[in-house]
Coordinates of C-alpha atoms in Angstrom, one line a residue:
M29 CA -0.1 -0.1 0.1
T30 CA 3.0 2.4 0.9
S31 CA 4.6 1.8 -2.5
L32 CA 1.0 3.1 -4.3
L33 CA 0.9 6.1 -1.9
V34 CA 4.5 7.8 -2.9
P35 CA 3.9 7.5 -6.8
L36 CA 0.5 8.8 -6.2
A37 CA 1.8 11.8 -4.3
V38 CA 4.2 12.4 -7.0
V39 CA 1.5 12.5 -9.7
L40 CA -0.7 14.7 -8.0
G41 CA 2.0 17.1 -7.0
G42 CA 3.1 17.5 -10.5
C43 CA -0.8 18.3 -11.7
A44 CA -0.8 21.1 -9.0
S45 CA 2.7 22.5 -9.8
T46 CA 1.8 22.7 -13.7
E47 CA -1.7 24.3 -13.1
E48 CA -0.6 26.8 -10.5
P49 CA 0.7 29.4 -13.0
A50 CA -2.4 29.1 -15.4
A51 CA -4.4 29.6 -12.3
V52 CA -2.5 32.5 -11.1
D53 CA -2.7 34.0 -14.8
A54 CA -6.4 33.8 -14.6
A55 CA -6.8 35.4 -11.4
R56 CA -4.7 38.3 -12.5
S57 CA -6.3 38.6 -16.2
F58 CA -9.5 38.9 -14.1
L59 CA -8.5 41.7 -11.6
T60 CA -6.8 43.7 -14.6
L61 CA -10.1 43.4 -16.7
V62 CA -12.1 44.3 -13.7
R63 CA -11.6 48.0 -14.1
S64 CA -10.6 48.2 -18.0
D65 CA -13.1 45.8 -19.3
P66 CA -15.9 44.5 -17.4
E67 CA -17.3 42.8 -20.0
R68 CA -14.3 40.4 -20.7
A69 CA -13.7 40.0 -17.0
C70 CA -17.4 38.6 -16.7
E71 CA -16.1 36.0 -19.5
L72 CA -13.6 34.7 -17.0
L73 CA -16.1 34.1 -14.2
A74 CA -17.7 30.3 -13.4
P75 CA -21.2 30.3 -14.2
R76 CA -22.6 30.7 -11.1
T77 CA -20.9 33.8 -10.1
F78 CA -21.7 35.3 -13.7
E79 CA -25.3 34.4 -13.1
H80 CA -25.3 36.1 -9.4
L81 CA -23.7 39.4 -10.9
A82 CA -25.8 39.4 -13.7
E83 CA -29.0 39.3 -11.2
D84 CA -27.0 42.3 -9.0
G85 CA -26.5 44.2 -12.2
D86 CA -30.4 44.0 -13.5
G87 CA -29.4 41.3 -16.2
E88 CA -26.3 42.6 -16.7
C89 CA -22.9 41.0 -15.2
S90 CA -20.7 44.1 -16.0
K91 CA -22.8 46.4 -14.2
G92 CA -23.2 43.9 -11.2
L93 CA -19.3 43.5 -11.2
D94 CA -18.7 47.2 -11.4
D95 CA -21.2 47.8 -8.3
S96 CA -19.2 45.1 -6.5
Q97 CA -15.7 46.9 -6.8
P98 CA -13.2 44.2 -6.0
P99 CA -9.7 45.2 -5.0
V100 CA -7.5 45.6 -8.4
G101 CA -4.8 43.4 -7.5
G102 CA -1.4 43.3 -5.8
D103 CA 1.4 40.9 -5.8
V104 CA 1.0 37.3 -5.9
S105 CA 2.1 36.0 -2.7
G106 CA 0.6 32.6 -2.8
A107 CA -1.1 30.1 -5.2
T108 CA -2.7 26.5 -4.1
V109 CA -4.2 24.0 -6.5
A110 CA -6.2 21.3 -5.3
G111 CA -7.7 19.2 -7.9
R112 CA -10.0 21.5 -9.9
S113 CA -10.1 24.1 -7.3
A114 CA -7.5 26.9 -6.9
Q115 CA -6.7 30.0 -4.3
V116 CA -4.6 32.6 -5.2
V117 CA -3.5 35.4 -3.0
L118 CA -2.7 38.5 -4.5
G119 CA -2.1 41.4 -1.9
D120 CA -4.6 41.6 0.6
Q121 CA -7.0 39.7 -1.1
V122 CA -7.8 36.0 -2.2
V123 CA -9.2 35.0 -5.4
F124 CA -10.9 31.4 -5.7
L125 CA -11.2 29.7 -9.2
A126 CA -12.6 26.4 -10.5
R127 CA -11.3 24.5 -13.4
F128 CA -13.6 23.9 -16.3
D129 CA -13.1 22.8 -19.7
A130 CA -12.7 26.1 -21.0
G131 CA -9.9 26.7 -18.2
W132 CA -9.9 28.6 -15.1
R133 CA -12.8 30.5 -14.1
V134 CA -13.3 32.8 -11.0
T135 CA -15.7 31.8 -8.3
A136 CA -15.1 34.4 -6.1
A137 CA -12.8 37.4 -5.7
G138 CA -12.1 40.4 -3.4
C139 CA -11.9 37.6 -0.6
E140 CA -10.4 38.5 3.1
R141 CA -10.6 36.2 6.1
Q142 CA -13.3 37.6 8.8
S143 CA -11.5 35.4 11.6
T144 CA -8.1 33.7 12.4
D145 CA -10.4 30.9 13.0
A146 CA -10.2 28.6 9.7
A147 CA -13.9 27.2 10.1
V148 CA -15.0 31.1 9.5
P149 CA -15.7 31.6 6.1
Y150 CA -14.2 34.3 3.6
H151 CA -16.2 37.5 3.0
C152 CA -15.9 38.1 -0.6
T153 CA -17.1 41.1 -2.7
V154 CA -17.7 38.7 -5.8
E155 CA -19.1 35.3 -5.6
G156 CA -21.6 32.9 -6.8
D157 CA -24.1 31.0 -4.6

């Protein structure tokens, strides 16, 4: 059993390291487009997040995104990929992403910890349901 765990860990670790740059690029692209081209930024959202912002924006994702005002960015200080999920830390915020067939899509952005207790969820300015 132990001999199976080591190769599996190596394979999984390899997947995460190759996906991290793509997740970071998606998070950076989204935050760059939020102010310069909100319609294109909406194209980088996960479906539920897009729908939520469109509801908030009277049917327009870009209006909902503009109203939510997520922070624009910062330097990347960490990125974690686990399977089809990623977390990218840029400046004082966290961006959460999910991997879809079309690539990494933002599920939540402008996220900040509300407590040092890891059980307490993040507060995010952009999120789906």
